[in-house]
Each structure stands twice: as C-alpha cells, then as structure tokens.
Coordinates of C-alpha atoms in Angstrom, one line a residue:
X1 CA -5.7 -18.4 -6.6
X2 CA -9.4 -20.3 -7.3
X3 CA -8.9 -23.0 -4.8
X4 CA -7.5 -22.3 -1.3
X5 CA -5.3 -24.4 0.6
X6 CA -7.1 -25.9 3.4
X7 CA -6.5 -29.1 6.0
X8 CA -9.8 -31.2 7.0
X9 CA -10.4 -33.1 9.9
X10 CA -11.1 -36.1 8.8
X11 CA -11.0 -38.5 11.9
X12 CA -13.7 -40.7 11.8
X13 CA -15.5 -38.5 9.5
X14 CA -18.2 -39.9 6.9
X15 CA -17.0 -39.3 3.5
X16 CA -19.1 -40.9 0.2
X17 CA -17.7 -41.7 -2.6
X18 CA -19.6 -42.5 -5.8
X19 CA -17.9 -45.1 -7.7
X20 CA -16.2 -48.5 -7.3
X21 CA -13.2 -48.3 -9.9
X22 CA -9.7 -47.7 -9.5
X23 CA -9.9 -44.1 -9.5
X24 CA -12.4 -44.1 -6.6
X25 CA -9.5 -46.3 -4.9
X26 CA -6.9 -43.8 -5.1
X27 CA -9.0 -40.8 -3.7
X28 CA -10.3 -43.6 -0.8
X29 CA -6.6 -44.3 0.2
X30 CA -6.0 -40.8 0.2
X31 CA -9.1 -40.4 2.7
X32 CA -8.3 -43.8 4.9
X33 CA -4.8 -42.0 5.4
X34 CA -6.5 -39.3 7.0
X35 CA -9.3 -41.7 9.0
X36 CA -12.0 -41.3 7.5
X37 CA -14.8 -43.2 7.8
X38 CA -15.6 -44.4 4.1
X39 CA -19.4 -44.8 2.7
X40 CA -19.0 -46.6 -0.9
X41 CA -21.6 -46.3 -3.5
X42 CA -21.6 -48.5 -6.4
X43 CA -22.6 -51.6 -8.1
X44 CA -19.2 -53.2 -7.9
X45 CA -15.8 -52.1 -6.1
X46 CA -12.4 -53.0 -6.2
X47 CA -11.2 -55.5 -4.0
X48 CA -8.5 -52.9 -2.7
X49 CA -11.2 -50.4 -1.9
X50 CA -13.5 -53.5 -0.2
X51 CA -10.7 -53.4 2.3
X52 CA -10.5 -50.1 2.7
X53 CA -14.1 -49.4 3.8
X54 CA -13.7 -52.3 6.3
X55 CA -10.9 -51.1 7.8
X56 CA -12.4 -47.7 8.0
X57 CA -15.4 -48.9 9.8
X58 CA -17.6 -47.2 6.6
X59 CA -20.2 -48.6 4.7
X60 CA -20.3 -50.3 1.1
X61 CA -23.8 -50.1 -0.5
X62 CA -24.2 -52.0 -3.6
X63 CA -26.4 -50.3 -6.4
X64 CA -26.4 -46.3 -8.2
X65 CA -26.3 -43.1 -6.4
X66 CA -29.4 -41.5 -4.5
X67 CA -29.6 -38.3 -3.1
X68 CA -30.5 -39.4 0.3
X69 CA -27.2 -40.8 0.7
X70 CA -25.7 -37.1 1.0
X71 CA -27.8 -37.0 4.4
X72 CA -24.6 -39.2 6.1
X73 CA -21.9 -37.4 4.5
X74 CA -19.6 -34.8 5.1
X75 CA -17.4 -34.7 1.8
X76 CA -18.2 -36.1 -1.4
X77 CA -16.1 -37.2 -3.9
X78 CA -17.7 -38.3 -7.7
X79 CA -15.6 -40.9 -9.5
X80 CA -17.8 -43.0 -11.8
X81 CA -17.4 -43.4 -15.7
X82 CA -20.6 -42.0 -16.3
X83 CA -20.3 -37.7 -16.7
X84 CA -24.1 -37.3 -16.2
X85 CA -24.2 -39.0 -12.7
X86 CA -20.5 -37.2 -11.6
X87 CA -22.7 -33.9 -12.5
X88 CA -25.7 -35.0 -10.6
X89 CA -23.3 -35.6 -7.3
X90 CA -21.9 -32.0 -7.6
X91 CA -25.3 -30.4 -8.4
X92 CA -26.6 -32.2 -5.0
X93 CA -23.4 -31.7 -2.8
X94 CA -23.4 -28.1 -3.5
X95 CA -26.9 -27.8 -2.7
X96 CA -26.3 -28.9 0.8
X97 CA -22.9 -26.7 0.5
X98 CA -20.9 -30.0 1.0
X99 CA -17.2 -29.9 0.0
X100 CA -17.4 -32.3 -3.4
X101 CA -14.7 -33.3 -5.7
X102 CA -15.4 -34.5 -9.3
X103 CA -12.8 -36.3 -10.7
X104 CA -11.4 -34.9 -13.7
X105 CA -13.7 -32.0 -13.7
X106 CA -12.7 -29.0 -12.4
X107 CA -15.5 -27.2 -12.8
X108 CA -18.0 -29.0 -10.7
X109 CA -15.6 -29.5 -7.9
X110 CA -15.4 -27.0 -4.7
X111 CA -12.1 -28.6 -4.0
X112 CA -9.4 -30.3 -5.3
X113 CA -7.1 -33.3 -4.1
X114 CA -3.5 -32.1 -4.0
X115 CA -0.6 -33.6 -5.1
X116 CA 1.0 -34.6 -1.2
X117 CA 4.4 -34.8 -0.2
X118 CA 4.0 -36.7 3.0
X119 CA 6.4 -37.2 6.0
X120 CA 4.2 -38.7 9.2
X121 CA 1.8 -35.3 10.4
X122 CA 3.8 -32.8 7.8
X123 CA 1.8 -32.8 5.1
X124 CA 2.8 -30.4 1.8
X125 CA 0.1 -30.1 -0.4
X126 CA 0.9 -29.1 -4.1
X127 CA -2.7 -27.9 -6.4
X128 CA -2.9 -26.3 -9.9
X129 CA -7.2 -26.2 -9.0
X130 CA -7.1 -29.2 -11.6
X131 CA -5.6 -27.3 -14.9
X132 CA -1.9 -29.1 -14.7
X133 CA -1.9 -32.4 -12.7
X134 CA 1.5 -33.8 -14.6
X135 CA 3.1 -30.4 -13.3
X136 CA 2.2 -31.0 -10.0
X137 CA 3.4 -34.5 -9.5
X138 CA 6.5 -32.8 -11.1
X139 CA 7.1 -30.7 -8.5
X140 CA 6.1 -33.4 -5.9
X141 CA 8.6 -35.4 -7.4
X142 CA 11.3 -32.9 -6.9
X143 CA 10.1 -31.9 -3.0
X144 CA 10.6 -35.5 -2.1
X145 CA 14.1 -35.5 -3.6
X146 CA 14.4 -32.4 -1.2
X147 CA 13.1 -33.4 2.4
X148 CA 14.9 -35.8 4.7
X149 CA 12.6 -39.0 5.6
X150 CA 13.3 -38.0 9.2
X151 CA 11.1 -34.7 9.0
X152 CA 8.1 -37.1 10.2
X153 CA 9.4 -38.5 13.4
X154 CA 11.0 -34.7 14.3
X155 CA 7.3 -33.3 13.6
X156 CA 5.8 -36.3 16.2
X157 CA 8.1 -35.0 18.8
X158 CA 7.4 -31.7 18.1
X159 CA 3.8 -33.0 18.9
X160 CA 4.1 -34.3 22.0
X161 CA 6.5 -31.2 23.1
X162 CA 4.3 -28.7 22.5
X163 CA 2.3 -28.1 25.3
X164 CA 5.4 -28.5 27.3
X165 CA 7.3 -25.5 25.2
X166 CA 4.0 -23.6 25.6
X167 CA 3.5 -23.7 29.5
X168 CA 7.6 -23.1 29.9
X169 CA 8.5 -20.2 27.7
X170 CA 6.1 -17.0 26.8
X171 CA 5.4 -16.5 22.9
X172 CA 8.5 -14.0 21.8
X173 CA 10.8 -17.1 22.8
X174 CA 8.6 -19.6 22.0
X175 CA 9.3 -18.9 18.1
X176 CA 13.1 -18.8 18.7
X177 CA 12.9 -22.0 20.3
X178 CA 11.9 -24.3 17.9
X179 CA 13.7 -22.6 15.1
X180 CA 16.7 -23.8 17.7
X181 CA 14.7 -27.3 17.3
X182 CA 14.7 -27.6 13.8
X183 CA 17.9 -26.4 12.8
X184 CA 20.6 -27.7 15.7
X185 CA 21.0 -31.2 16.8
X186 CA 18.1 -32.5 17.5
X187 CA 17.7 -33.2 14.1
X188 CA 20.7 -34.9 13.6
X189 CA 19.7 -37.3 16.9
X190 CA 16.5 -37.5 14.8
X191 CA 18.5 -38.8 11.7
X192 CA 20.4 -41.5 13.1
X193 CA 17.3 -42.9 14.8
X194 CA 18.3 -41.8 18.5
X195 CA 14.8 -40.5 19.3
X196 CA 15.1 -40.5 23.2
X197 CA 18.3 -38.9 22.7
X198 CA 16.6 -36.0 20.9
X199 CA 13.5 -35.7 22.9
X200 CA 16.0 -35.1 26.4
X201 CA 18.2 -32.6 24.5
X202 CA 14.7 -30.7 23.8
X203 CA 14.4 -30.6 27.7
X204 CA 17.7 -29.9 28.5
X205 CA 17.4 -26.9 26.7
X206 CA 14.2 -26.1 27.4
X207 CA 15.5 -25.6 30.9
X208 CA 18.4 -23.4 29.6
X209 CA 15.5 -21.2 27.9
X210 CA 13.5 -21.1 30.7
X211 CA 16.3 -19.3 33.2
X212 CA 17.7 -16.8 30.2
X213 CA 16.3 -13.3 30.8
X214 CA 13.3 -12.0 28.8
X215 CA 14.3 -11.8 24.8
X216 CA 14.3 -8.1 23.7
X217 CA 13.2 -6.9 20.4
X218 CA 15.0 -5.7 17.5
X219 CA 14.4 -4.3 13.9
X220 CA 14.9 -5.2 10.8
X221 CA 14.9 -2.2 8.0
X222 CA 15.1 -4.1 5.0
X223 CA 15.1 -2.7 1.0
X224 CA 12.5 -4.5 -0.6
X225 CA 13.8 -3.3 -4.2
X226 CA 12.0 -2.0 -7.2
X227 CA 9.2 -4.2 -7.1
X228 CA 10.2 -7.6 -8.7
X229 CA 10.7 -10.0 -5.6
X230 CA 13.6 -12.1 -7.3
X231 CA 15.7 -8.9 -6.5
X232 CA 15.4 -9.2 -3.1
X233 CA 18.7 -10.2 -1.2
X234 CA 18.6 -13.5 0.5
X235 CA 19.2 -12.0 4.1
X236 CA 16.3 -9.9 3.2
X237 CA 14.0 -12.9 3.0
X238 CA 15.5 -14.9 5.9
X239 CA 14.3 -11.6 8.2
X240 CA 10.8 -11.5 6.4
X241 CA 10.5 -14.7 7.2
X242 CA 11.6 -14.0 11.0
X243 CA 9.6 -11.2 11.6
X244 CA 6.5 -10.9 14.5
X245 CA 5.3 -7.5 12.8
X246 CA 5.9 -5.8 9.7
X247 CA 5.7 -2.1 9.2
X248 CA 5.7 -1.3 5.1
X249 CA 5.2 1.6 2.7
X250 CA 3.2 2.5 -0.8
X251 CA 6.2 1.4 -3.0
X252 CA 6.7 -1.9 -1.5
X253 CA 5.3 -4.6 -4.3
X254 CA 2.3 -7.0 -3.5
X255 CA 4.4 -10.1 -4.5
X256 CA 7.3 -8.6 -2.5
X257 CA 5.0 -8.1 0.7
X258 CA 3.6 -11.7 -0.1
X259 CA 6.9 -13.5 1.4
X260 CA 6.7 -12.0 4.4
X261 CA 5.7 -14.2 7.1
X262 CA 1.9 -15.5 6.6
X263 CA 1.4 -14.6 10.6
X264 CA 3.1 -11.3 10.8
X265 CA 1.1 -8.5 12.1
X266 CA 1.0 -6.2 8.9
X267 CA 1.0 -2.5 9.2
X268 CA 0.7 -0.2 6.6
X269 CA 2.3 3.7 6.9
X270 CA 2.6 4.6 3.3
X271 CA 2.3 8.3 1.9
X272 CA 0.9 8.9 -0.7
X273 CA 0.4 12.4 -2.8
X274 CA -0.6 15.2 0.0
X275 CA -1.9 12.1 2.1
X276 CA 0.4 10.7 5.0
X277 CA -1.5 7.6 6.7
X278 CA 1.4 8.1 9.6
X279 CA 3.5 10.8 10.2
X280 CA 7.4 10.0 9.9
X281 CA 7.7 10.9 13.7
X282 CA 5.0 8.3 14.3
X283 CA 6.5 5.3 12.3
X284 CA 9.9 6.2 14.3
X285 CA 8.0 6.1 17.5
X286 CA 6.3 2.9 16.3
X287 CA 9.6 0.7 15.7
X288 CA 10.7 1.9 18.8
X289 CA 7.1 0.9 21.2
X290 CA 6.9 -2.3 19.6
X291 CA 10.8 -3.7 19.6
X292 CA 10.3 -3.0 23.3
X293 CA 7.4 -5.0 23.8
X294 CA 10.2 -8.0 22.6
X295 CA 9.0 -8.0 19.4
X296 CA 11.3 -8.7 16.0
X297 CA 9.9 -5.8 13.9
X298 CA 10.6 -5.6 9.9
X299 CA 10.6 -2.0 8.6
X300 CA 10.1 -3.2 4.8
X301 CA 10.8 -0.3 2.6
X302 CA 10.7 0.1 -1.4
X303 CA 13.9 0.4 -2.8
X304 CA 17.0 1.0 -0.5
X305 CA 16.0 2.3 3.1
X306 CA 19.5 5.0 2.5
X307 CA 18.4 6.2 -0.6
X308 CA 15.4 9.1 -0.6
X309 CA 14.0 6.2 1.9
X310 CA 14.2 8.6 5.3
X311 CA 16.0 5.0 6.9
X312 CA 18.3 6.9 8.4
X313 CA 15.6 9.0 10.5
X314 CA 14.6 5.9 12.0
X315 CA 17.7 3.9 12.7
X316 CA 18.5 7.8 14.3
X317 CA 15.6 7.1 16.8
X318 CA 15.8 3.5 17.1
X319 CA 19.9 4.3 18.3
X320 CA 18.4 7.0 20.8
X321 CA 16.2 4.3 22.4
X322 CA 19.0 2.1 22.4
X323 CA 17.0 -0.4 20.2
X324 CA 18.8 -2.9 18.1
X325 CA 18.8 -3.2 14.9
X326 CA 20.1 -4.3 11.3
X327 CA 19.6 -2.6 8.2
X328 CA 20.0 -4.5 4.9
X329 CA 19.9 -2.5 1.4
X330 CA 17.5 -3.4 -1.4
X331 CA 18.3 -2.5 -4.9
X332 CA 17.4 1.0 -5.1
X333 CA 15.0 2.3 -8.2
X334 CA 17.7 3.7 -10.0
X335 CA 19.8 0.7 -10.4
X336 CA 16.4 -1.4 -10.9
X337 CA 14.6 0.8 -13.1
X338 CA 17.6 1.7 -14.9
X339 CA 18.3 -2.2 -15.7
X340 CA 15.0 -3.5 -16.8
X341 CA 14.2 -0.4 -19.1
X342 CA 18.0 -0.9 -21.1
X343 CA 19.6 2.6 -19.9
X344 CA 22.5 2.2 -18.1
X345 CA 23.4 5.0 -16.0
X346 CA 26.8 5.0 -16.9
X347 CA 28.8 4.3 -20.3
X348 CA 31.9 5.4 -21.7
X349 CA 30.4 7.1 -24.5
X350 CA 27.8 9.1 -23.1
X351 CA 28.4 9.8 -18.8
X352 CA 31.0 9.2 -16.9
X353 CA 28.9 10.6 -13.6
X354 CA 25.3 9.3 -12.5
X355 CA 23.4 12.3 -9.8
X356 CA 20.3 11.2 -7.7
X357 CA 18.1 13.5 -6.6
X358 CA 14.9 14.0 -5.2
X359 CA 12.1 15.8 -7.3
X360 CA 9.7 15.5 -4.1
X361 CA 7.9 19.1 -4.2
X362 CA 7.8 21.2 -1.0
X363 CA 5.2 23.9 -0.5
X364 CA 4.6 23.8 -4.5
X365 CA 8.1 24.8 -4.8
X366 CA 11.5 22.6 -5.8
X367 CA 14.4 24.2 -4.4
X368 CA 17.7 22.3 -6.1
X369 CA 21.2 23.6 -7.3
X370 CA 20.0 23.7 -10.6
X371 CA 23.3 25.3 -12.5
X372 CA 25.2 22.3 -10.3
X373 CA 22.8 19.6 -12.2
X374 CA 23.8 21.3 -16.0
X375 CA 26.8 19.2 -16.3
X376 CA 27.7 17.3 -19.5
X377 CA 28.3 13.5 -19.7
X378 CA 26.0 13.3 -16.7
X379 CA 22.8 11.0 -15.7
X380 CA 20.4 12.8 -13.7
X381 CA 17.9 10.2 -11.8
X382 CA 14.9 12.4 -10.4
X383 CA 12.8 10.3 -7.8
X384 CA 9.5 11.4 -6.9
X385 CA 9.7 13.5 -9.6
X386 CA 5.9 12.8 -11.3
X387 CA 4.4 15.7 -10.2
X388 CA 7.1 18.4 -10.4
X389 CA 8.2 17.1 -13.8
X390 CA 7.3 20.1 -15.7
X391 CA 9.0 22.3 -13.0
X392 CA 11.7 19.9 -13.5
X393 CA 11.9 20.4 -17.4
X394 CA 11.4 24.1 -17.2
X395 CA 14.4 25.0 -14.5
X396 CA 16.8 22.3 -16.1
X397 CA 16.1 24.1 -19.6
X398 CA 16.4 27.5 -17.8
X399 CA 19.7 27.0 -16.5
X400 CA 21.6 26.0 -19.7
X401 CA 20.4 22.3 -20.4
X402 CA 19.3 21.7 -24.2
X403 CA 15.4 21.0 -24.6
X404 CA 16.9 18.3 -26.6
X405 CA 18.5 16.8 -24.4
X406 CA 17.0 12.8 -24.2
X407 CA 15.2 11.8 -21.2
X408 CA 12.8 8.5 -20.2
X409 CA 9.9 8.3 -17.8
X410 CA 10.2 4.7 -16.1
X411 CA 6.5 3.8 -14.7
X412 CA 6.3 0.8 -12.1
X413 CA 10.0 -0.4 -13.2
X414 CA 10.9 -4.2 -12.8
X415 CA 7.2 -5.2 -12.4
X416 CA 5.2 -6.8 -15.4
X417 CA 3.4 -3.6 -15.9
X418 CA 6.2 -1.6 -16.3
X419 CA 6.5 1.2 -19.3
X420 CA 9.1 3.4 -20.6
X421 CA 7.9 6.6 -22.4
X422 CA 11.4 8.0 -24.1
X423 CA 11.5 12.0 -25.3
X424 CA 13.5 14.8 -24.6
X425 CA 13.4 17.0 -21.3
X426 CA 11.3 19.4 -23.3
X427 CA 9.1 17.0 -24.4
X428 CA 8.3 14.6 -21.4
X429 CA 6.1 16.4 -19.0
X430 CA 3.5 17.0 -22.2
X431 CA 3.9 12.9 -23.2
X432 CA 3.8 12.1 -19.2
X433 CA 0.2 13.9 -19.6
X434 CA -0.7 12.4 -22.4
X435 CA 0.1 8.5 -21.8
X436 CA -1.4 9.4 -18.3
X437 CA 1.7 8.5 -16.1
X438 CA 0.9 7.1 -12.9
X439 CA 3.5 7.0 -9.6
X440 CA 6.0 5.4 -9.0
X441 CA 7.8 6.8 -12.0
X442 CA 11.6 7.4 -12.1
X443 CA 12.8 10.2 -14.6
X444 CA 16.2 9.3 -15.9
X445 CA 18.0 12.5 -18.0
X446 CA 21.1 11.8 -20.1
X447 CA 22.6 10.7 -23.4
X448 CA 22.5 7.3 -21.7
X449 CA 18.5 7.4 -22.6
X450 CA 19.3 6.7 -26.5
X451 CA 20.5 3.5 -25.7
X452 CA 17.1 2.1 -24.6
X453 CA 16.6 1.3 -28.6
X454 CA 19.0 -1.0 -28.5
X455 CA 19.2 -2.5 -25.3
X456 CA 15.8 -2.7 -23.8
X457 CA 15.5 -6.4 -23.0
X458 CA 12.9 -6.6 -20.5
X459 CA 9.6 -6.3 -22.6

C-alpha cells in the first residue's frame, strides 16, 4: 500500500490550485464539497470554477504560478497543460512538506484523489495511488449499485446522537448499540423518509439500554484455516469483525489477521521452536481476565482450534470460570494443505483410512504407537513434524514401513508461497535439508502422494 487512506479537514481551509481548465474544475468541486476555501491560479478559468471560488470565499489570481503563493496554502493541487510547471508545484509543495497532487502524475504527488462513493458525511474512498483510475471508477460504480441512498440521512442522525449514546451507555454497550442502530428499524423509518420517527425509536431504546444490567464478555475461538483468507467461514468473519480484543498465534496468516477489526486490541501468544511468548496456562488465564472485564474476546487460531490446536484446554478453563463462549472450526491443515498441493487424503485406489498425528518432539524424544501407524492403504498427516522428521522417517522404516514408501513435505500450504517437495519416507528428511524447509510444514505419507503429478492445480 504506497498511499494511505486519510480524511482532511478541509473546513474553510486554503487550498491552491494551479490551473484554470476543466480538470482543475473537477478536483475544485471535489474540494468545495468538503469547504474549502479555494485560491485559483491561472491566466484564465472556467466559468464553473469562477463560481466555485466565489462561493468558497477563495481567491482567483489571474497570471502563472509563483512560489510565494504556497505561503497561503495548505494543499496543493497542480493541473495545468504544461508538465514542466505541474513539476515545479510538486518540487515547491514538498519542500514546505505540503500535501500536493499532480494530476496525472503519480509520481510527483504525496496524495491521490480517490474515486468517492458519497452518501451525506459517509464518505468511501476507492485509490489505486494513481496506476488504474478506470478500475476504480469500476468498483465505484458497483458500491453505488450496492448502498441504499438512505445511508446519508441515517449517518446525520447518528451525528447528532452521538454524544447522547456516549454520556448514556459505557463503551462495551456502546458498540452493541449502534450495531442495534444500523441493522433494526431505524433504518427502515430512515428509508421511507420518517426521520423523527427514527430519531425517537433511538431514544426509546436508548432508555431500554440504559436500565439492562452491565453486558458480560464472551469468547470467540475461531479456526482461521491454513493461511489463505477466502477459506475462512463466514461466521468466522462476522466475529472478527465483532471483536474488542484479539488473542492470535504464529500460524495465523497476515492477510487472515488483516480482517480482523482495524480497532481490536491485538495480542500475540504464539510459540515458536523452544520459544513460548505465553505459557498455555497464561493464554487460558488471559480469555478468562479479559471476557470478565465485558469484553468480546476472539481467540484466532491457525487451522481448526480441535485439531493439535490445544482449543479444548481453553474452552476447559473458559467453562470453569463460567465464561461464555462459541467455538467455530477453520479448515484444518490437513484438509487445506492436502487440497491445494493435489493429494487427496483419501481415494479408492490407494487409502481407505487418513491418521493425524502430532510429530511435536517432547524432551528430544517422539513417543507414538509406531507398529499402530504401519498400516496399508493408510494416509499418515504428521503436524509439527519439521523438526522430528528424520526421527519420523527412521521409526516408521523401523517398524515395517517400506523406505519407498511416497511421501510430500507441504511448506506454508494455501498461501502464494507455498511448496511441495515429493520423495519417499527415506528420502524426505535429507531433501527437507537440502531445499531448506522452513515451518509450517505438513508431512503427508501414503500412496495418495503419487497423485500430486497429476492433480496439483494450485501452482
């Protein structure tokens, strides 16, 4: 992302633009929307823009660009025919670190005008940073299609409740509140035009609020999948997007953790390799402190919270507190991993049975039912298993299992930088080595493997 979103306070604000044509129009209705006070530069304008400095109580000043007229300005924006002069503007505003826009020219702009789906105060804002205009009036086109007209006039009244809401109800209702605002009635009195209607069922509730009992917390524990975020369920999102805090481990993808709520408290408690950042007794302790404090907490987990994700420790503790809580699954790695690399777990041909299980070393030591593991027409998924892999390769092999046998590394499964190393249990700790495997890595063992060739579809 090279240009960040931002919203300027433009009341009344002095804001210059260079040029008088009809591009310099369209950015000056853009900043009269927003009251600015417009100061015009050029040796003719458009009647349109005439108006609009008037109205603005700005200032047209007929002739070329100076410097000195920076000294009254507080955002440029460059928009002449003449590339020379749009350069000069930029080289000037950014020596005073003004905001300037260029028209046309990226590259000598420290901002960008988005493409702006409007409805009265709501403002959307949609930016490529100046490399795809046509695709962002594309998607503008397509919001507008999407959001009722009514949005503006329920966003005024919002306004003027606010400070009301505020004084009445303390912040872990607050957010419940207006979610009841924007999704119940209200918006439907808001739709037909019944605007006093609206704003006394706000107050009639409001009251309600006011007399229920403090809210109490809950948590959510939530699978995050594999990695890619278009696996995640859509009850999983609603909660990430409902959450005050969220706790979250190593193997929970950046663009996963990206839809959580922008002004959720974010707390990491990974573990990583002999590292622990929080002990597991901790974290447990942790849902428990802060869903009494009335907080909605999201315990976002990689993979499936029931599967080699120690959920059911903390929904254990969370019961013993008498906390409550909802737990939704995530696709687990297996099923993920499995998927995107074109090895299915199961097939008629080749295993009838799939086995997960844990290749997390203890002590330096892996203590498994190995001779159980030894079973033909059989997928063995080994999570965690990076590190013990070569223990993993020598017991299997030791109790009966043919160094032949085929088996696949999967590294980072279902993200973009995933990579599937294919060999045989004898083979795959030395080519783990060698193509310097990082975690997480699934191990996947099993005549299922030799299908990859065929149906890997992912890369």
């Amino acid at each position: 992302m090279r240009y960040l979103p931002l919203a300027f306070d433009l009341k009344h604000r002095p804001c210059l633009i260079v040029g008088g044509g009809s591009i310099a129009t369209r950015k000056a209705r853009l900043l009269n929307k927003a009251d600015a006070r417009l100061l015009v530069v050029a040796p003719d304008i458009t009647d349109e823009l005439r108006q609009l400095v008037m109205a603005s109580g700005g200032e047209y000043i007929v002739g070329t660009y100076r410097k000195e007229l920076l000294d009254n300005a507080e955002m440029v924006v460059a928009a002449t025919a003449d590339g020379d002069v749009n350069a000069q503007v930029s080289a000037d505003a950014r020596a005073r670190r003004l905001p300037v826009n260029v028209v046309d020219s990226p590259e000598h702009c420290t901002f960008t005008f988005p493409s702006i789906v409007e409805r009265g105060p709501l403002a959307i804002g949609i930016s490529s940073g100046g490399s795809a205009p046509v695709l962002t009036r594309m998607l503008r086109a397509q919001i507008e299609t999407l959001l009722s007209p009514g949005l503006g006039l329920l966003a005024e009244l919002a306004g003027r409740m606010r400070d009301k809401v505020k004084a009445a109800l303390p912040e872990a209702q607050r957010k419940d509140f207006w979610h009841w605002v924007f999704n119940g009635p209200v918006v439907g009195q808001i739709e037909r035009g019944h605007k006093e209607e609206a704003q006394q069922s706000i107050l009639e509730e409001l009251q309600r609020w006011e007399e229920k009992p403090a809210p109490s917390g809950e948590v959510y524990l939530v699978g995050g999948g594999p990695g890619d975020p278009d696996l995640l369920t859509f009850r999983a999102l609603r909660l990430m997007q409902q959450a005050d805090v969220v706790l979250y481990d190593r193997l929970v993808s950046t663009e996963v953790l990206e839809l959580v709520r922008r002004d959720a408290e974010r707390i990491y408690v990974g573990k990583m390799k002999q590292f622990h950042s929080v002990p597991q007794d901790d974290i447990n302790q942790l849902l428990v402190d802060l869903a009494k404090e009335g907080k909605k907490v999201l315990r976002l987990k990689g993979g499936d919270p029931f599967v080699f994700g120690r959920g059911g420790e903390e929904i254990d503790k969370l019961a013993e507190a008498e906390v409550p809580f909802q737990v939704v699954p995530g696709i687990t790695a297996a099923i993920g991993c499995s998927a995107y690399s074109g090895i299915p777990l199961t097939h008629r041909d080749h295993a009838q049975s799939v086995r997960f299980v844990t290749g997390h070393l203890k002590q330096g030591d892996l203590v498994l039912p190995w001779d159980e593991l030894i079973t033909k027409n059989q997928t063995l998924v080994f999570y965690m298993g990076l590190t013990g892999l070569p223990t993993i390769s020598e017991k299997l092999i030791a109790n009966g299992m043919e160094a032949d046998t085929p088996a696949a590394l999967v590294e980072k499964g279902t993200t973009r930088d995933q990579r599937v190393i294919v060999g045989t249990i004898g083979t795959l700790p030395e080519l783990a080595e060698t193509h310097k495997v990082e975690a997480p890595a699934l191990t996947i063992i099993g005549g299922v493997v030799k299908l990859r060739e065929s149906l890997g579809w992912y890369q």
